[in-house]
N, C-alpha and C. Protein backbone atom coordinates (compact mmCIF):
# COMPACT_ATOMS: atom_id res chain seq x y z
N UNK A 1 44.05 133.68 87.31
CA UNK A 1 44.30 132.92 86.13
C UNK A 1 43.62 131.60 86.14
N UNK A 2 43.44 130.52 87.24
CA UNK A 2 43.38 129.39 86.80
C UNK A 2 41.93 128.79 87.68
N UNK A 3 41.50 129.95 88.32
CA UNK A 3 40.70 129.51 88.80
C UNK A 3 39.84 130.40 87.60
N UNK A 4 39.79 131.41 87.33
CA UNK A 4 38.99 131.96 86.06
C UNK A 4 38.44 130.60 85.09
N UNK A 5 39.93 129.89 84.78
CA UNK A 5 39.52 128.85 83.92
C UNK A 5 38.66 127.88 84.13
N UNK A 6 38.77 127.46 85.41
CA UNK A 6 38.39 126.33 86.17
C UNK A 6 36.54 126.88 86.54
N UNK A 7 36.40 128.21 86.79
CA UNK A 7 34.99 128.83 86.49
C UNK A 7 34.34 128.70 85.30
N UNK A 8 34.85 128.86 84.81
CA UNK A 8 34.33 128.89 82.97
C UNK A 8 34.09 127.20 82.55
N UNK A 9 34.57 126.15 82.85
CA UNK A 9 34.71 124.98 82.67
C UNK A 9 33.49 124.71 83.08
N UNK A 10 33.50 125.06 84.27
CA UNK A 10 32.16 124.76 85.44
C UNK A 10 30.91 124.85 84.88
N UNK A 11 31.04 126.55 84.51
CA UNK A 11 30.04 127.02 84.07
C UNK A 11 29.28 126.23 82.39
N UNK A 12 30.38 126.06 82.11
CA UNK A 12 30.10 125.22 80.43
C UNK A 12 29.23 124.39 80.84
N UNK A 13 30.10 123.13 81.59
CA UNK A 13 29.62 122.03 81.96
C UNK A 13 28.35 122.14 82.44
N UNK A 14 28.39 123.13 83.82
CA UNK A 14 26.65 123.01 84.11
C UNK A 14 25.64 123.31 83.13
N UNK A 15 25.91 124.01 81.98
CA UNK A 15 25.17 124.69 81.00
C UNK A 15 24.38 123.38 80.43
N UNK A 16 26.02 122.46 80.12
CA UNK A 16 25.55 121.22 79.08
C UNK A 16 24.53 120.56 79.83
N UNK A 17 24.79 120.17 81.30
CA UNK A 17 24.41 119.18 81.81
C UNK A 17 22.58 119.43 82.07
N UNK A 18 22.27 121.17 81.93
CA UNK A 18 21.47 121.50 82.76
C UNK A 18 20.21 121.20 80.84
N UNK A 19 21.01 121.29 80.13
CA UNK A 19 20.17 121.13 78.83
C UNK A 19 20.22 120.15 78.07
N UNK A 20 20.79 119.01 77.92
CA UNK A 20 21.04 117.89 77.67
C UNK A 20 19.84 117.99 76.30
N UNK A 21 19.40 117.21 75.48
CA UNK A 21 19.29 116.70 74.35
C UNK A 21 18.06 118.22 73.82
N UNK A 22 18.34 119.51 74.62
CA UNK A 22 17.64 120.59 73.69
C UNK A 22 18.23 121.26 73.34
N UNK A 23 17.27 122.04 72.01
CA UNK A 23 18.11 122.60 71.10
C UNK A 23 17.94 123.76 71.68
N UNK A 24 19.45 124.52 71.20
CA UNK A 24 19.58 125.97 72.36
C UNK A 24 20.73 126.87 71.44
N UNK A 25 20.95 128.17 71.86
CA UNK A 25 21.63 128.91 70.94
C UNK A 25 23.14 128.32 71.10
N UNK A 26 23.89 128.48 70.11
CA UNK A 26 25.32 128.61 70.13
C UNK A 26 26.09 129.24 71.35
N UNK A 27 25.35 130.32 71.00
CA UNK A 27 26.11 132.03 71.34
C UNK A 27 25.91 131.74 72.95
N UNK A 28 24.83 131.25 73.55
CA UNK A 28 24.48 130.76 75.05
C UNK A 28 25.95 130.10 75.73
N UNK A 29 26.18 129.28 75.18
CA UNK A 29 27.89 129.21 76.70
C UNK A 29 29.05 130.01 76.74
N UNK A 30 28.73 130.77 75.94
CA UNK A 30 29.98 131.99 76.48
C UNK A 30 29.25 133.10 77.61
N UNK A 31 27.73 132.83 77.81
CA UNK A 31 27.14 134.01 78.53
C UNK A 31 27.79 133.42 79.61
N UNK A 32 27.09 131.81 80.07
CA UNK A 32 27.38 131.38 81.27
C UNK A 32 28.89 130.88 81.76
N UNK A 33 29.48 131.10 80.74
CA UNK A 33 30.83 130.96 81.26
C UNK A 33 31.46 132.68 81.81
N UNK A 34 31.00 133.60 81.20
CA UNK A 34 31.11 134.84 81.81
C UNK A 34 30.88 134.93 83.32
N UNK A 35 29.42 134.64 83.11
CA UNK A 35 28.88 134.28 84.53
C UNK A 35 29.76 133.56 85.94
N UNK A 36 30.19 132.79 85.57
CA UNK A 36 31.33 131.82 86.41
C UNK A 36 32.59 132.59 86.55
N UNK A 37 32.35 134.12 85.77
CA UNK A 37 34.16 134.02 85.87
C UNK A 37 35.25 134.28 85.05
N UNK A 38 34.71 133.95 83.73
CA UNK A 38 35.61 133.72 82.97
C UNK A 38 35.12 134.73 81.77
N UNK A 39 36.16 134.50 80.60
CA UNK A 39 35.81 135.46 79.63
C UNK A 39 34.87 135.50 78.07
N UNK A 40 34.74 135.86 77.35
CA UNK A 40 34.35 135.93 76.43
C UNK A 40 35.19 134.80 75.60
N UNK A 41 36.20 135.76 75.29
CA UNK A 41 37.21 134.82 74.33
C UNK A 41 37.31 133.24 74.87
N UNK A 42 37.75 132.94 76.13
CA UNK A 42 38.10 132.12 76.71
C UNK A 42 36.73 130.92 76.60
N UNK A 43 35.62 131.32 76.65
CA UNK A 43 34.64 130.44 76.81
C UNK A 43 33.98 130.13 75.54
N UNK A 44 34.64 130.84 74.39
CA UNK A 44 34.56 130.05 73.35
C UNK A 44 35.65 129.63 72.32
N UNK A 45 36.80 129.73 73.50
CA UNK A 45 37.81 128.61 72.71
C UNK A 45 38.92 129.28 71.99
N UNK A 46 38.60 130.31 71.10
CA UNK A 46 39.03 130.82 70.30
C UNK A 46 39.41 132.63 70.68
N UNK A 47 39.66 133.26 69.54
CA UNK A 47 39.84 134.41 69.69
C UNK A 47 38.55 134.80 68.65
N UNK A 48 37.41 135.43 69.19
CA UNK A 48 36.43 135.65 68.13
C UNK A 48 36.57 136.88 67.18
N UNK A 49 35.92 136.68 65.83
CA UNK A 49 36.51 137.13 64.55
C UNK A 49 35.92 138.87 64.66
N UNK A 50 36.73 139.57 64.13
CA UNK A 50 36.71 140.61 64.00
C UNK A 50 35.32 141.41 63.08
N UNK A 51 34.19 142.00 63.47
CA UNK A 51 33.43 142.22 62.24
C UNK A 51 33.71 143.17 61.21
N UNK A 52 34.69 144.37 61.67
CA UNK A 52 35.33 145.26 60.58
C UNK A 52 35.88 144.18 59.41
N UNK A 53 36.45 143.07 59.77
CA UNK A 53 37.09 142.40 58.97
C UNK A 53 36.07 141.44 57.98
N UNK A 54 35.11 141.34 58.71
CA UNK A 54 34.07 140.55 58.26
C UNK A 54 33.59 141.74 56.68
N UNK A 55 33.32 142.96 57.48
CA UNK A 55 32.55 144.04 56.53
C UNK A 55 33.54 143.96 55.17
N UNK A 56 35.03 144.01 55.69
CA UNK A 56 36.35 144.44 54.61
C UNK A 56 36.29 143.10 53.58
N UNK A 57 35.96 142.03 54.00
CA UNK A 57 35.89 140.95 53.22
C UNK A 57 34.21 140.91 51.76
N UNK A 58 33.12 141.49 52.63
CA UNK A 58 32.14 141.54 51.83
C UNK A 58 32.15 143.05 50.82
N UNK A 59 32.82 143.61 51.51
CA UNK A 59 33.37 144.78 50.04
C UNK A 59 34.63 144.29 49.34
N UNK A 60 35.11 142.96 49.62
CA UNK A 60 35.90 142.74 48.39
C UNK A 60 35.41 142.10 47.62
N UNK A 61 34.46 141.19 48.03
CA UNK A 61 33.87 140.19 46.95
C UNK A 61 32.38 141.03 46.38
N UNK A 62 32.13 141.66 46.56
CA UNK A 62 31.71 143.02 46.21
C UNK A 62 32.37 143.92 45.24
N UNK A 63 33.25 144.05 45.44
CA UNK A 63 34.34 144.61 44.13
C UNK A 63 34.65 143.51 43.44
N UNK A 64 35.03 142.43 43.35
CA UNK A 64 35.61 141.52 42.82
C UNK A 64 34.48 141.46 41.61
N UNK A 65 33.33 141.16 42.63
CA UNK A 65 31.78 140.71 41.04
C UNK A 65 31.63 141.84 40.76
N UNK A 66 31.85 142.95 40.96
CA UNK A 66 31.44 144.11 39.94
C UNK A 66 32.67 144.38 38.82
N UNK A 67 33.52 144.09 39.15
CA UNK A 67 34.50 144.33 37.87
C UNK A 67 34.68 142.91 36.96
N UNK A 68 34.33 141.77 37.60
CA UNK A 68 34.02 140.82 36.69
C UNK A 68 33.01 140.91 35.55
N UNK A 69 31.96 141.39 36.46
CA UNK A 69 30.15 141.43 35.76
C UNK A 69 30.82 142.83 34.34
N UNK A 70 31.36 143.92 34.49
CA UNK A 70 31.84 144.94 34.41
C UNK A 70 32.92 144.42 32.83
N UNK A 71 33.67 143.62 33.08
CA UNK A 71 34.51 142.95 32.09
C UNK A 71 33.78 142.13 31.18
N UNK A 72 32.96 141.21 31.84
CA UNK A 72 31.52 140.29 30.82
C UNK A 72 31.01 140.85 30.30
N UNK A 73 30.26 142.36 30.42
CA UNK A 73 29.62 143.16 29.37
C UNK A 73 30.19 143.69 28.64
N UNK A 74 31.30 144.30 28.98
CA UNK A 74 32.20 144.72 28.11
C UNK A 74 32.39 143.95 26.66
N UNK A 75 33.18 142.48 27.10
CA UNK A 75 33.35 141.48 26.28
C UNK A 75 31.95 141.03 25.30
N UNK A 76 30.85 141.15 25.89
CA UNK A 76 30.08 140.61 25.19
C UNK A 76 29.16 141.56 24.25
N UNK A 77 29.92 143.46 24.85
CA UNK A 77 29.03 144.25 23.53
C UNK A 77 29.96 144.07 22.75
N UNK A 78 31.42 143.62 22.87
CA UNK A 78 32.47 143.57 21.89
C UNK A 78 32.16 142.50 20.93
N UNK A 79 31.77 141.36 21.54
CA UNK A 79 31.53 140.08 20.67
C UNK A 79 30.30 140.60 19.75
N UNK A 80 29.04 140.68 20.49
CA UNK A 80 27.85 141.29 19.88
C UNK A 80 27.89 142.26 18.53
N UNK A 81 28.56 142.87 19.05
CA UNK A 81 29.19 144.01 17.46
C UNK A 81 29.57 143.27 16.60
N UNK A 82 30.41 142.57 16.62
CA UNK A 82 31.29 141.90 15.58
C UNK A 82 30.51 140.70 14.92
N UNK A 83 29.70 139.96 15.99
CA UNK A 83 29.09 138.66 15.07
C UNK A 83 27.43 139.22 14.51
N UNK A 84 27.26 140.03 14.66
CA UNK A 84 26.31 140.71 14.68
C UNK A 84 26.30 141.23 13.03
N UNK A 85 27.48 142.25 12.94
CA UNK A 85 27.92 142.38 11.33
C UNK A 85 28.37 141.42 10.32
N UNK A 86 28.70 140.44 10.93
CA UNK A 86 29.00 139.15 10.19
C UNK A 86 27.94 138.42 9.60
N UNK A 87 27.04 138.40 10.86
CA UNK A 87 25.66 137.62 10.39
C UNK A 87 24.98 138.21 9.44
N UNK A 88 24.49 139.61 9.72
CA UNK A 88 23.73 140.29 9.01
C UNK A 88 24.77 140.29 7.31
N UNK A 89 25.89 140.64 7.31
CA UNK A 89 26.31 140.26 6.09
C UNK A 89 25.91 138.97 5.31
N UNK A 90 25.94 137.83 6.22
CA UNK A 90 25.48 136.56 5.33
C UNK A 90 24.16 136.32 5.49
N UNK A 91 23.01 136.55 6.35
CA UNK A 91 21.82 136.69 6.07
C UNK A 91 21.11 137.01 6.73
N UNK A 92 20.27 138.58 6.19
CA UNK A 92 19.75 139.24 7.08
C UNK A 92 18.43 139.37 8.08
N UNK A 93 17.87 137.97 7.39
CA UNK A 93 16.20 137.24 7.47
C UNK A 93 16.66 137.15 8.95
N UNK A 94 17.90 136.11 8.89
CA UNK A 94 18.05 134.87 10.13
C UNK A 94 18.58 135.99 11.43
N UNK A 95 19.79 137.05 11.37
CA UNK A 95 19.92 138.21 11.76
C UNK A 95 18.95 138.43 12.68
N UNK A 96 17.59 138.69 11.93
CA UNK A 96 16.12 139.75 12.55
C UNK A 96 15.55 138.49 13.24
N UNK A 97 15.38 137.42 13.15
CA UNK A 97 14.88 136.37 14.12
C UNK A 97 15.95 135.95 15.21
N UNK A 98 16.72 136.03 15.28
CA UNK A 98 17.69 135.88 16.47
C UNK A 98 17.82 137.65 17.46
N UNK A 99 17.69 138.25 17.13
CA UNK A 99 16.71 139.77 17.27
C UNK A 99 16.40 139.81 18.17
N UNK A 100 15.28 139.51 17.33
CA UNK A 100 13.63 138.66 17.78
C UNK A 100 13.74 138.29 19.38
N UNK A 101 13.84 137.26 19.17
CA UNK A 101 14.77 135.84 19.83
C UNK A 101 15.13 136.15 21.19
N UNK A 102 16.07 137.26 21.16
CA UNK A 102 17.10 137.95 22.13
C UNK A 102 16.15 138.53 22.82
N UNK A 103 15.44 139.92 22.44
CA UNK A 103 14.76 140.34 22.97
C UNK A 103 13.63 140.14 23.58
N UNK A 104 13.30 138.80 23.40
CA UNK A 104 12.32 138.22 24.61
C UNK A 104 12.46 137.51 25.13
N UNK A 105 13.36 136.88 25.23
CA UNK A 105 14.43 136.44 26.38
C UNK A 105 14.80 137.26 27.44
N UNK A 106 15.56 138.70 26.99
CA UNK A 106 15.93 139.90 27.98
C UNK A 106 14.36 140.04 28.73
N UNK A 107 13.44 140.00 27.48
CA UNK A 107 12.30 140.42 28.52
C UNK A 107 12.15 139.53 29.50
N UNK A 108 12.09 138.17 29.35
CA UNK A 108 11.25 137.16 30.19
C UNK A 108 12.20 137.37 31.76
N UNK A 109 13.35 137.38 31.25
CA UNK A 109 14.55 137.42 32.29
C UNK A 109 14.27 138.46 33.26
N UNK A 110 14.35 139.92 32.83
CA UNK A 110 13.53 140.79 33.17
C UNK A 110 12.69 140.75 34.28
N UNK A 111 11.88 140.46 33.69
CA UNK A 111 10.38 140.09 34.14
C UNK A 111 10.62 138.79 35.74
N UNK A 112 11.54 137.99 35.23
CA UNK A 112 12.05 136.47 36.45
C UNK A 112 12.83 137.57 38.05
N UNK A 113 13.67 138.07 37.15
CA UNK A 113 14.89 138.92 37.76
C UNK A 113 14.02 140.11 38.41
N UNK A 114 13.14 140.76 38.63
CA UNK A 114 12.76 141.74 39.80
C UNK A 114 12.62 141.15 40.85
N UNK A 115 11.29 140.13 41.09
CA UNK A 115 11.48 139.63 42.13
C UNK A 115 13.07 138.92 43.01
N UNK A 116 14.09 138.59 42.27
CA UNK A 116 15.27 138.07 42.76
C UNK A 116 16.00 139.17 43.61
N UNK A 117 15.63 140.77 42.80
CA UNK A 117 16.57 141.80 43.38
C UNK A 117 15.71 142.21 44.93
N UNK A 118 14.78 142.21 44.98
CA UNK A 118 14.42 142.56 46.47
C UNK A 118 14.24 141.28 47.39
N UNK A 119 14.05 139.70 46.79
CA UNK A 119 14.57 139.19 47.88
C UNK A 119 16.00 139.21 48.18
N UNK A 120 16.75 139.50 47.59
CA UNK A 120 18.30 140.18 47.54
C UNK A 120 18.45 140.84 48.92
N UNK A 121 17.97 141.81 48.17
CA UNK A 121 17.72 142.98 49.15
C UNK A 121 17.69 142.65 50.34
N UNK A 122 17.02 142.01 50.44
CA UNK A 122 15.98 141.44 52.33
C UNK A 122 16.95 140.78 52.97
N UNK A 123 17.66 139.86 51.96
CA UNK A 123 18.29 138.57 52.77
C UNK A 123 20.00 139.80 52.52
N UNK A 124 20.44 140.64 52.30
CA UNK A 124 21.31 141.51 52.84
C UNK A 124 20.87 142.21 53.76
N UNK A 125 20.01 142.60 53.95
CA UNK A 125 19.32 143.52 55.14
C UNK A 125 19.02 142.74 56.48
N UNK A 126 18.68 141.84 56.37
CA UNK A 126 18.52 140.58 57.32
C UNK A 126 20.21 140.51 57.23
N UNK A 127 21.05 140.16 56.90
CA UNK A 127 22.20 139.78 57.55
C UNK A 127 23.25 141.24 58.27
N UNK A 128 22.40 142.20 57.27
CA UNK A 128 22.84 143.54 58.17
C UNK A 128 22.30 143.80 59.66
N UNK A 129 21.04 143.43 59.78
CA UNK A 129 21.17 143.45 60.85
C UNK A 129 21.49 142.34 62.24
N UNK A 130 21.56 141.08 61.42
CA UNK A 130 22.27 140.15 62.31
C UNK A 130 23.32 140.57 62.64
N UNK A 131 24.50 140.99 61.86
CA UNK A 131 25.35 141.39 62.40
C UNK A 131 25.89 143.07 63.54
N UNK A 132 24.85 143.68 63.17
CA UNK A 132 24.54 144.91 63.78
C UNK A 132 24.27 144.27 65.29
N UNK A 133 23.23 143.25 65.18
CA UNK A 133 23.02 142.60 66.80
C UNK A 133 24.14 141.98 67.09
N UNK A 134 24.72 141.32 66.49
CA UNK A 134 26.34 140.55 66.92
C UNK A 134 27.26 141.29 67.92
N UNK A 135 27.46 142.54 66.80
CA UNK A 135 28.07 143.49 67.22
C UNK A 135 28.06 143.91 68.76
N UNK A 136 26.48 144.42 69.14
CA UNK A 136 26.26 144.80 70.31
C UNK A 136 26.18 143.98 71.11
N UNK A 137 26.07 143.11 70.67
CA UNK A 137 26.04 141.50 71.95
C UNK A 137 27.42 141.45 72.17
N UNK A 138 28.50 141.27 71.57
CA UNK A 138 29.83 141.19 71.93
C UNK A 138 29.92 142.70 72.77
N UNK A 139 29.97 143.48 72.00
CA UNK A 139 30.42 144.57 73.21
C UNK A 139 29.81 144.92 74.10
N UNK A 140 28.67 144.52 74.81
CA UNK A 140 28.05 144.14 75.90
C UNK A 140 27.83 142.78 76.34
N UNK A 141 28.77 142.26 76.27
CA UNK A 141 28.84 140.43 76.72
C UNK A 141 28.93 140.65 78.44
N UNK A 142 29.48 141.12 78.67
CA UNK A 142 29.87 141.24 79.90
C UNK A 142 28.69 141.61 80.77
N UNK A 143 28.41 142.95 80.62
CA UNK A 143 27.09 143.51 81.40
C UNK A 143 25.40 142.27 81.21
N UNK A 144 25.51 141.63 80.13
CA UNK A 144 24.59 140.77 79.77
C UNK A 144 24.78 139.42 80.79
N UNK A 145 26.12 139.16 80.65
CA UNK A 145 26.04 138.00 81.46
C UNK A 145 26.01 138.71 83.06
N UNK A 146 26.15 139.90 83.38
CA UNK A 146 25.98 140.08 84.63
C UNK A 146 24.72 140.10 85.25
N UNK A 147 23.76 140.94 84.06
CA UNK A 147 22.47 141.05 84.98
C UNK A 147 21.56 139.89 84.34
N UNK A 148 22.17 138.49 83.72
CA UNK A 148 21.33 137.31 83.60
C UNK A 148 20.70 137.76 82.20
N UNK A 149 21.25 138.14 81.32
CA UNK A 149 21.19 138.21 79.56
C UNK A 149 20.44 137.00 79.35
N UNK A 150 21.75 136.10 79.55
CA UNK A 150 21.52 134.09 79.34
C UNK A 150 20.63 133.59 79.48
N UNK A 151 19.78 133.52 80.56
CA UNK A 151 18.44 133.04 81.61
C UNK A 151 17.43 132.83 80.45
N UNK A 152 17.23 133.24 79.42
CA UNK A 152 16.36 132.54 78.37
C UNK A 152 16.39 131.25 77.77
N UNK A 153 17.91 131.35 77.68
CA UNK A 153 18.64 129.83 77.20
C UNK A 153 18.95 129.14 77.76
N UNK A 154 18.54 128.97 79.31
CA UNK A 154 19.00 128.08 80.03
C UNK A 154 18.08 126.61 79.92
């Protein structure tokens, strides 16, 4: 128990002392506190976060904007219908230029909005696989800090 702790301390400390004003990963003093002894959890303080929970959180806000986005169109072919017949009842010139109007707007938007969906894309795919590496780094923390994982970041 307390010498585990008293390893892990060590190990921190020498980490800090051995790198002093460079910039270095985060994720680096839990290797070398492994190293000394001690644990994962323990050498970074906390109890680290679950990624199932991580995934369960980005499919809610994931559901959340699709039934929002989902309710906004809704609402707005509802509005669209209605002011739509109104206008064209009081004048049908002004009607066909707001039309007009609309529809090259959708286009230009269009046209802005492809490129947005595949850097989309990338920067979800990039965080898919950050976390895919997370993943395997935690459940091989141990074997990493054994055969000197760390030794890059030192």
């Amino acid at each position: 128990g307390g010498e585990g702790s008293a390893a892990a301390n060590a190990g921190a400390s020498r980490f800090e002392a051995a790198g002093a004003g460079t910039e270095r990963s985060p994720y680096a003093v839990p290797y070398y506190a492994i190293e000394s002894g001690g644990s994962l959890e323990a050498a970074a303080g906390k109890v680290l976060d679950n990624p199932d929970q991580r995934i369960a959180e980005d499919v809610r806000a994931f559901t959340s904007a699709s039934l929002g986005f989902g309710l906004t169109v809704l609402r707005s072919a509802v509005d669209l219908a209605s002011f739509s017949a109104i206008l064209y009842s009081i004048y049908p010139l002004l009607f066909a230029v707001i039309l007009a109007y609309s529809a090259l707007g959708t286009v230009a938007t269009v046209a802005i909005g492809k490129e947005l969906v595949s850097l989309n894309y990338q920067v979800l795919q990039r965080e898919a696989d950050l976390r895919f590496g997370l993943v395997r780094v935690r459940e091989n923390a141990e074997a990493i800090a054994f055969y000197g994982g760390g030794t890059p970041w030192r």
